[in-house]
Structures are given as C-alpha cells and as structure tokens.
PDB file of C-alpha atoms in Angstrom:
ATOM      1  CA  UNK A  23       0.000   0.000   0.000  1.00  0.00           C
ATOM      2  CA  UNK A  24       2.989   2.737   0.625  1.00  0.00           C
ATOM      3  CA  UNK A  25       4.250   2.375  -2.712  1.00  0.00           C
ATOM      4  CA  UNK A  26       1.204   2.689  -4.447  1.00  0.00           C
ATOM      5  CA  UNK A  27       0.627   6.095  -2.384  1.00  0.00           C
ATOM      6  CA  UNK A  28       3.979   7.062  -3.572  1.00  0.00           C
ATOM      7  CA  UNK A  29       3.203   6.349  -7.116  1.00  0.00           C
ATOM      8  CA  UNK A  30      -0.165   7.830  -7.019  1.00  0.00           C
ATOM      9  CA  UNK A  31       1.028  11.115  -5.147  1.00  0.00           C
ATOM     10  CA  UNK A  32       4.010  11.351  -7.678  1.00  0.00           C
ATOM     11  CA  UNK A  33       1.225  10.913 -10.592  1.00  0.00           C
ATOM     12  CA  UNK A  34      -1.046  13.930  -9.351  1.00  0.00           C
ATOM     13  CA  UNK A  35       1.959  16.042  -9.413  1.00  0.00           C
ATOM     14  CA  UNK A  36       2.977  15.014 -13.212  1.00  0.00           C
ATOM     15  CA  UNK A  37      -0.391  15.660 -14.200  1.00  0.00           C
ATOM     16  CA  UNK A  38      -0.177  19.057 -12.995  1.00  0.00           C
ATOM     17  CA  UNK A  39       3.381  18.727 -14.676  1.00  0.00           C
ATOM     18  CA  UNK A  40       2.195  17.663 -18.302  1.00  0.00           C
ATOM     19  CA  UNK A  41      -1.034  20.307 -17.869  1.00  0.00           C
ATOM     20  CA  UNK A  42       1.671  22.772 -17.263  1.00  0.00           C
ATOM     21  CA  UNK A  43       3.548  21.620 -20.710  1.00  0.00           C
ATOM     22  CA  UNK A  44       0.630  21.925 -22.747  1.00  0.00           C
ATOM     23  CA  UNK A  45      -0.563  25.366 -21.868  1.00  0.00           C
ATOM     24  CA  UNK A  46       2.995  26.730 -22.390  1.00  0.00           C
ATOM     25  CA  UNK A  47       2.941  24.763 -26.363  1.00  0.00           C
ATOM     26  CA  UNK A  48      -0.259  26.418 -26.938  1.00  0.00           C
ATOM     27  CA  UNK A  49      -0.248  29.769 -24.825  1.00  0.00           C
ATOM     28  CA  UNK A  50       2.400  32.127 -26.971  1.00  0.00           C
ATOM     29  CA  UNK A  51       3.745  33.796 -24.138  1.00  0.00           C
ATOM     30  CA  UNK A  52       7.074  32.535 -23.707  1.00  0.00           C
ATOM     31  CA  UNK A  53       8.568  36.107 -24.485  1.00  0.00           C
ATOM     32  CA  UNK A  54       6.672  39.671 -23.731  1.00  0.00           C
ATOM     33  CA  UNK A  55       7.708  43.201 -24.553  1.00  0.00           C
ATOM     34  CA  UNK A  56       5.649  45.909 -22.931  1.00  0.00           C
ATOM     35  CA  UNK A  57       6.033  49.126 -23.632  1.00  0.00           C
ATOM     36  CA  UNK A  58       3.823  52.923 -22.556  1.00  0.00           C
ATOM     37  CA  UNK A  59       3.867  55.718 -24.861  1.00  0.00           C
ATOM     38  CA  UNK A  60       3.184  58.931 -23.424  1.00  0.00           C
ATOM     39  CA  UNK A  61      -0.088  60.966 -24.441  1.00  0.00           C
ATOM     40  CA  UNK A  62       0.161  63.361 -27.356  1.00  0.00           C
ATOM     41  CA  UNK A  63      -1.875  65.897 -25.625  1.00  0.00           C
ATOM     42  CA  UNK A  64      -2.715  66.461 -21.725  1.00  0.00           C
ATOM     43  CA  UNK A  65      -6.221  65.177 -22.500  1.00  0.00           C
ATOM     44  CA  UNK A  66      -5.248  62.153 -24.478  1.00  0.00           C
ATOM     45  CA  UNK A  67      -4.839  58.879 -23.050  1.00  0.00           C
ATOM     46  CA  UNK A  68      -1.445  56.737 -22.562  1.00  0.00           C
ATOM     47  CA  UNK A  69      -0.646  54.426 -25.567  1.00  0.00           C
ATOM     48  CA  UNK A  70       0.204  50.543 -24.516  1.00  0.00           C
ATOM     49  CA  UNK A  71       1.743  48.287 -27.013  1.00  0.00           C
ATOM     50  CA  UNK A  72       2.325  44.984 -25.775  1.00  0.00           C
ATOM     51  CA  UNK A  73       3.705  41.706 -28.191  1.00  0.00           C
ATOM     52  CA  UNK A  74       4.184  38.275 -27.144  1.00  0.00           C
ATOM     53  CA  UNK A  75       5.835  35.454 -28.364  1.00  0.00           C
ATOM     54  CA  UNK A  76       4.927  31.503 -28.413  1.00  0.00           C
ATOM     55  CA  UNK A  77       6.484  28.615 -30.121  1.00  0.00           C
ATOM     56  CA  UNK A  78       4.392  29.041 -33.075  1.00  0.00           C
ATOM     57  CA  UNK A  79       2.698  32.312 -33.270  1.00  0.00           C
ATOM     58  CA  UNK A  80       3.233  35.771 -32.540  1.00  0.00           C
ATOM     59  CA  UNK A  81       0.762  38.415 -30.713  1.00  0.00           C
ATOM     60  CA  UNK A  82       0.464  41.547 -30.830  1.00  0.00           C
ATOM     61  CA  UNK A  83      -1.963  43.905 -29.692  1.00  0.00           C
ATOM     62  CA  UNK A  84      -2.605  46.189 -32.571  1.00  0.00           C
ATOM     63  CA  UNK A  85      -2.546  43.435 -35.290  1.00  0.00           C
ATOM     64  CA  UNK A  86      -3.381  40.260 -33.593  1.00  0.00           C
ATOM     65  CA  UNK A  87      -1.597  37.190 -34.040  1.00  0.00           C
ATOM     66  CA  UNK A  88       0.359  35.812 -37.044  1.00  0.00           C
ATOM     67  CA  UNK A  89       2.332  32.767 -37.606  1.00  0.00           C
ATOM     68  CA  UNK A  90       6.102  32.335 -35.812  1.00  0.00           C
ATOM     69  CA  UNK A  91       8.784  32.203 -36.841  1.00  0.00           C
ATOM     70  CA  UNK A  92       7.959  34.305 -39.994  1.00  0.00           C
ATOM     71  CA  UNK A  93       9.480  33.971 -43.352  1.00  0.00           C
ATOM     72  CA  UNK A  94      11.682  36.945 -43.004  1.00  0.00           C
ATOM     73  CA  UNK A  95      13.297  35.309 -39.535  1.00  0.00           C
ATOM     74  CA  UNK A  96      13.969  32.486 -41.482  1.00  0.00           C
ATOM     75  CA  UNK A  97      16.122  33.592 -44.166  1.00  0.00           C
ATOM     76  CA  UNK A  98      19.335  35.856 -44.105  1.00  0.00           C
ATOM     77  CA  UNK A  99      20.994  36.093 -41.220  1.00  0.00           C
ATOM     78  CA  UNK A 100      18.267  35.277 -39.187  1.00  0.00           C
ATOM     79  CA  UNK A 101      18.476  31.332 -39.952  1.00  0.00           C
ATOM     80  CA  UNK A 102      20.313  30.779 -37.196  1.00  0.00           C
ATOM     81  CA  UNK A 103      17.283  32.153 -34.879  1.00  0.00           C
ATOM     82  CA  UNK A 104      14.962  30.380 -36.915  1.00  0.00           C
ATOM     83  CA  UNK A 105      16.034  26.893 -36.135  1.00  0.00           C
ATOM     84  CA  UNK A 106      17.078  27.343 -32.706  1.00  0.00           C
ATOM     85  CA  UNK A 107      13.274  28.496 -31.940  1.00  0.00           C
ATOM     86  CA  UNK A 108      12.514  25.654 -34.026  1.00  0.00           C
ATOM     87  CA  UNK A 109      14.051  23.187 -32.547  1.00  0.00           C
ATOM     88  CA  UNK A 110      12.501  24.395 -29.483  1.00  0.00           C
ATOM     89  CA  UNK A 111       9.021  23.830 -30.743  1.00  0.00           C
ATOM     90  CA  UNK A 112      10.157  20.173 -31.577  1.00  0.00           C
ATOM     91  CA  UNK A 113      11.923  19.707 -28.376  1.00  0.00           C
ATOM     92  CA  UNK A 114       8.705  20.831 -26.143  1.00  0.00           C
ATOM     93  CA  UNK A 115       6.366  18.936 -28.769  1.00  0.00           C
ATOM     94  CA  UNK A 116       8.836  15.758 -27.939  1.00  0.00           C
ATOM     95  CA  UNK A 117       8.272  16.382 -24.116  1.00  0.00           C
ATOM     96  CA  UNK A 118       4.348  16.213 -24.870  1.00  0.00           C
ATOM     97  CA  UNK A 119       4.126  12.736 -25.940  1.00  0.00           C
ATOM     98  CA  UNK A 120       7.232  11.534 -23.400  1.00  0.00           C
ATOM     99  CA  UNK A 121       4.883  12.783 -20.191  1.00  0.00           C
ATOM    100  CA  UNK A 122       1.703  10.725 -22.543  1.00  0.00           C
ATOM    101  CA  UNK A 123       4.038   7.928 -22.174  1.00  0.00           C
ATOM    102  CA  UNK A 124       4.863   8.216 -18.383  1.00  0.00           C
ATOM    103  CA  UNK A 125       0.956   9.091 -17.691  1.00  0.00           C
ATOM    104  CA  UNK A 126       0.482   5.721 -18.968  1.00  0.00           C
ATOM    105  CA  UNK A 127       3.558   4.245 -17.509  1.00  0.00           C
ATOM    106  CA  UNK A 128       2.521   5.469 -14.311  1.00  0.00           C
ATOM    107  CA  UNK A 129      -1.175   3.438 -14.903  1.00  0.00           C
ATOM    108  CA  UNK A 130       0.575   0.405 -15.275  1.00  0.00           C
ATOM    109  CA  UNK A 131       2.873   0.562 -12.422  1.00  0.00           C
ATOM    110  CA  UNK A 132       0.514   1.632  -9.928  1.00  0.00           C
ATOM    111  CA  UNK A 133      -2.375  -0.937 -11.217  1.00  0.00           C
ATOM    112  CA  UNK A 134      -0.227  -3.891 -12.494  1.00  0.00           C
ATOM    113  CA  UNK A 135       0.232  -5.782  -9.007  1.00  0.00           C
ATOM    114  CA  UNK A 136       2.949  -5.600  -6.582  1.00  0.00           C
ATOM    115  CA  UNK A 137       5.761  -6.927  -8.902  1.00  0.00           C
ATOM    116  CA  UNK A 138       5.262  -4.091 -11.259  1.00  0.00           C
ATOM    117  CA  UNK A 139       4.952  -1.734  -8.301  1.00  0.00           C
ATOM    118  CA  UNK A 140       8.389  -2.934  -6.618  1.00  0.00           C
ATOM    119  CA  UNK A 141      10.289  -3.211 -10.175  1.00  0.00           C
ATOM    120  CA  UNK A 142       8.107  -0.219 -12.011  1.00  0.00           C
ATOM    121  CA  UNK A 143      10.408   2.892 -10.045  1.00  0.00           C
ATOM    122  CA  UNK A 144      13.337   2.191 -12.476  1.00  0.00           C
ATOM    123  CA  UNK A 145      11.051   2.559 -15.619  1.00  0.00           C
ATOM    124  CA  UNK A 146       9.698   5.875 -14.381  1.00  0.00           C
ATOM    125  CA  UNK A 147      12.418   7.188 -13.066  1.00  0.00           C
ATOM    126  CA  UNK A 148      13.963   6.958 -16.762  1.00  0.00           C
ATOM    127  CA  UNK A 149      10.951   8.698 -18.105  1.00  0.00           C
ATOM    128  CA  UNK A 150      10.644  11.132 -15.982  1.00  0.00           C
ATOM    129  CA  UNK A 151      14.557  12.204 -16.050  1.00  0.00           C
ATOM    130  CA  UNK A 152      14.165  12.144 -19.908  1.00  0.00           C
ATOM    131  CA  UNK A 153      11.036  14.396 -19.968  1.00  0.00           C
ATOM    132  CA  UNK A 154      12.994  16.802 -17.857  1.00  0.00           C
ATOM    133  CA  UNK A 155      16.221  16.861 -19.277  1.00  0.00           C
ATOM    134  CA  UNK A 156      14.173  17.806 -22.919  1.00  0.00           C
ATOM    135  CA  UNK A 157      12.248  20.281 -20.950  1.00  0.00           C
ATOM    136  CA  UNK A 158      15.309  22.097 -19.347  1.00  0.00           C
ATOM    137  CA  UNK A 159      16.959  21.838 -22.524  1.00  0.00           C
ATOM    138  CA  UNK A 160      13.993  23.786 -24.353  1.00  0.00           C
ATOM    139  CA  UNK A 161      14.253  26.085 -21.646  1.00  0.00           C
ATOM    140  CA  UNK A 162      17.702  26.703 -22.070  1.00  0.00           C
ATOM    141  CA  UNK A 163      18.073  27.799 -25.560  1.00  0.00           C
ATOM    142  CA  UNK A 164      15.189  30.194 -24.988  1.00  0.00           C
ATOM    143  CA  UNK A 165      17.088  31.660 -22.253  1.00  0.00           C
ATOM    144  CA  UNK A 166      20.182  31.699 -24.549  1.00  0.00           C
ATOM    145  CA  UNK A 167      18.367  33.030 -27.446  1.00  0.00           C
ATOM    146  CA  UNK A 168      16.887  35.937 -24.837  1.00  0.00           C
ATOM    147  CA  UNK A 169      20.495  36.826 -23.818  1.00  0.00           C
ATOM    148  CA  UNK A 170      21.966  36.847 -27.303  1.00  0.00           C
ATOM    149  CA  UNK A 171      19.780  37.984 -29.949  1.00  0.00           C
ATOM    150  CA  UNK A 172      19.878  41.429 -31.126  1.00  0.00           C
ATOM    151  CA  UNK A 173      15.879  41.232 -31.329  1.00  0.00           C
ATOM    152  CA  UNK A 174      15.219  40.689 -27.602  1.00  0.00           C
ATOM    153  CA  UNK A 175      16.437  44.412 -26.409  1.00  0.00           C
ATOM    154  CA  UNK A 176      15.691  46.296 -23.053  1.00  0.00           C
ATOM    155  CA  UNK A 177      12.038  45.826 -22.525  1.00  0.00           C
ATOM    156  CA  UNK A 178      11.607  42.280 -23.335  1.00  0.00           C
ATOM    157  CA  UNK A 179      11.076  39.669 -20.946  1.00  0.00           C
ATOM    158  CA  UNK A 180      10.342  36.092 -20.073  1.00  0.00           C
ATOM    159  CA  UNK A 181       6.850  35.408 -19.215  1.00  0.00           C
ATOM    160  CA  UNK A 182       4.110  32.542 -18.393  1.00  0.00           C
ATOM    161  CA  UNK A 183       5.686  29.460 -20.630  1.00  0.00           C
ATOM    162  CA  UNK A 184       8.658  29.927 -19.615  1.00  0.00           C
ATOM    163  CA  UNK A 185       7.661  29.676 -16.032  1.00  0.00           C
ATOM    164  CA  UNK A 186       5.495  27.007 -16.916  1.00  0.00           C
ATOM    165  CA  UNK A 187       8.458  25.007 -18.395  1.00  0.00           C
ATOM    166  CA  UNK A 188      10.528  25.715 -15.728  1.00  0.00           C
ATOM    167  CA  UNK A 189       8.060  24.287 -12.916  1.00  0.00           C
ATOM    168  CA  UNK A 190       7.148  21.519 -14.964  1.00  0.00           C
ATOM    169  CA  UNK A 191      10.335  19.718 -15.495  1.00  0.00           C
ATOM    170  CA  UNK A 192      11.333  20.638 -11.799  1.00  0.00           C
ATOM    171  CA  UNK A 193       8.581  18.393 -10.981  1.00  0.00           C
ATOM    172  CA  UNK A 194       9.276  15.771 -13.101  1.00  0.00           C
ATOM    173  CA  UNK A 195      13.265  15.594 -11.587  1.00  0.00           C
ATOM    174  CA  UNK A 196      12.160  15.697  -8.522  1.00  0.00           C
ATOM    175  CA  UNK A 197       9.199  12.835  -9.255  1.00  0.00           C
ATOM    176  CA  UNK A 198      11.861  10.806 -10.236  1.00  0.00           C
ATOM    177  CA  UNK A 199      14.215  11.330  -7.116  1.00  0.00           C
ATOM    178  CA  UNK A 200      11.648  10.404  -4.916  1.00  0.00           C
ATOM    179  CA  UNK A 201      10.389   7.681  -6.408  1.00  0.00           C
ATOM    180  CA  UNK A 202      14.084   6.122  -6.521  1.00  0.00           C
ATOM    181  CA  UNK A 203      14.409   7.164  -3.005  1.00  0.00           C
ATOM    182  CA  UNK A 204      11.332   5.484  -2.142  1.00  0.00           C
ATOM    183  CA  UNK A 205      12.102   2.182  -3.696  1.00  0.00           C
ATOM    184  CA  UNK A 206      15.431   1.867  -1.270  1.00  0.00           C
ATOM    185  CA  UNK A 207      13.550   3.589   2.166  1.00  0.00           C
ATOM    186  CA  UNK A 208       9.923   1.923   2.408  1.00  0.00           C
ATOM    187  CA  UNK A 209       9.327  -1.532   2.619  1.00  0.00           C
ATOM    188  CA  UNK A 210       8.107  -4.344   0.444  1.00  0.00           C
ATOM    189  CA  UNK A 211       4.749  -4.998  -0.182  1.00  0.00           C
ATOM    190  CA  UNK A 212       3.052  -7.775   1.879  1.00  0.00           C
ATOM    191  CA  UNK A 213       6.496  -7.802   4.680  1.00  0.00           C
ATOM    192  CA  UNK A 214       6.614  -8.003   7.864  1.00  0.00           C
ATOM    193  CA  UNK A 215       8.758  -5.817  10.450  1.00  0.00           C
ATOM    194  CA  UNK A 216      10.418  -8.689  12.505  1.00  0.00           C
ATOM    195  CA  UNK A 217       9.189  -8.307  16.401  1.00  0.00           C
ATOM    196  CA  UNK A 218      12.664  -8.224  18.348  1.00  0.00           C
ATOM    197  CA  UNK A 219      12.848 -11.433  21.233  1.00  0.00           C
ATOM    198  CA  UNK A 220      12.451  -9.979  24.910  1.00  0.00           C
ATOM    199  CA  UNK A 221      14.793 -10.015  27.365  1.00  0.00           C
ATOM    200  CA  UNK A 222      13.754 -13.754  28.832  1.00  0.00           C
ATOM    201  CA  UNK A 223      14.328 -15.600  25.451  1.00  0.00           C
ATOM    202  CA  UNK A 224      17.367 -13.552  25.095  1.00  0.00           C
ATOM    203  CA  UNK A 225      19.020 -15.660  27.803  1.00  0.00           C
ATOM    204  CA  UNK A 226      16.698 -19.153  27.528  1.00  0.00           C
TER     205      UNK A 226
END
C-alpha cells in the first residue's frame, strides 16, 4: 500500500506537470515586450503596445496574431534564430508525448500488481529524467536566445511558458528522485517488520 501512495502522489503532481507543458505549447507567451507611450496631448490617453511570443505564433496587440517564426526570420541572417526556436518547438512537442508515455507508464505501475509496483520505479524514473532533461533543454536555448539575440532588447522579458516550463520539469526531476528514493527507504509490499525477542528468550 505505501508504494502505491507514492506512485499515485508522484502521478497527481505530473499531471499538474504535463497540464503545465501543454498550456505553455499552446499559450504564446514565452517572451513579452511591454512598452507605454506617453499621451500626445494632456487630454489624451497613454498608448500601450504589448507583443508576445509563443512557439508558433506571434501576438500583438494592434494586429493580432500571425504565424512564428515568420518567413523573413527564417532567411538571411536570421536562420540561425529560426532553427534554434525551431528546434525548441520540436523539443517541447517531444516532451508532450514523453509525459503521454509516463501518464500511462505510471497506470501500469501503480495498477499492475505488486511486482510491477516494486520493479516499475526504475522505468519511471527513466521517463521522468528524460522528460525533464528535454524540458530544461527547451528552456535553455530560450534563455540563450533571450540573452543573445539582437531582437530581444531592453524591454523584453520572459513570461508565463517559460515559467510554466521551468516548474514543470522541476517536478518531473524531482518525481523521479523520490520515487528512486522510495524504492530503497519503504518496505516491500506484503512484509513483515520482525518483532525483536524480549529479554527472557534472550538468555533461555
């Protein structure tokens, strides 16, 4: 029974994890710049322009969203942009169906009988260091491409997905940690604690 409340407690938490993955595929808000413009006239109001930037689209608040990375940042000398960000979408896209994989994983383990359960930690463990190692590697070359491209200037920042990213595969590591520290502290299924002899059959 503990191992199948470690497995199930470690599951609610991936869930939240992989929920956390999607939203930051589909929300384009990895990257937001914000800026105020001041009014013309005393009278007039303030002028906000705000853009964001997902995986795969672009929004911004004039003109709406578009398609990203556009044709333009993919040819010149902006190919080298173009497939980093690219690689990012594949990378996170990747990440999707490896936490589909564990979810399931995780099913099997935790409803496939004690044998699964007691061998089952080394499986997910693998999966769920894999799913974060992708994650923190999309992470990273965002975070690269934020400190070194000439387009991300003063006012730009790193918003929602990236948060999201960087939560998610912090749960997954640490998922996988304790479940492998589980499997060597708690107890086997179905055992018994041995009852220590008193002190009279001590010295019978």
């Amino acid at each position: 029974m503990t191992r199948v409340i470690v497995y199930s407690a470690a599951l609610v938490a991936f869930i939240a994890a992989t929920a956390m993955t999607f939203a930051s595929i589909f929300i384009p808000d990895w990257i937001t710049y914000t800026t105020t413009t001041a009014p013309s006239t005393p009278s007039s109001p303030s002028h906000t322009f705000t853009k964001v930037i997902g995986l795969h689209r672009s929004c911004e608040s004039e003109h709406g969203c578009a398609h990203f990375p556009t044709v333009e940042d993919c040819s010149g000398t902006d190919r080298y942009f173009c497939s980093m960000w690219r690689s990012v979408g594949f990378l996170m896209s990747f990440a999707a169906v490896l936490e589909l994989v564990t979810l399931v994983a995780y099913l099997v383990v935790i409803n496939g009988g004690k044998q699964k359960r007691e061998a089952g930690w080394k499986v997910l463990s693998f999966l769920l260091v894999l799913v974060g190692v992708v994650q923190c590697a999309s992470m990273a070359i965002v975070a690269y491409l934020f400190d070194n491209d000439d387009r991300f200037f003063v006012g730009w920042q790193l918003d929602k997905s990236f948060i999201l990213v960087t939560v998610s595969w912090s749960i997954a590591i640490l998922s996988a940690g304790f479940i492998s520290l589980s499997a060597f502290v708690f107890p086997e299924e179905g055992d018994y604690e041995l009852i220590p002899p008193s002190e009279n059959e001590m010295y019978r």
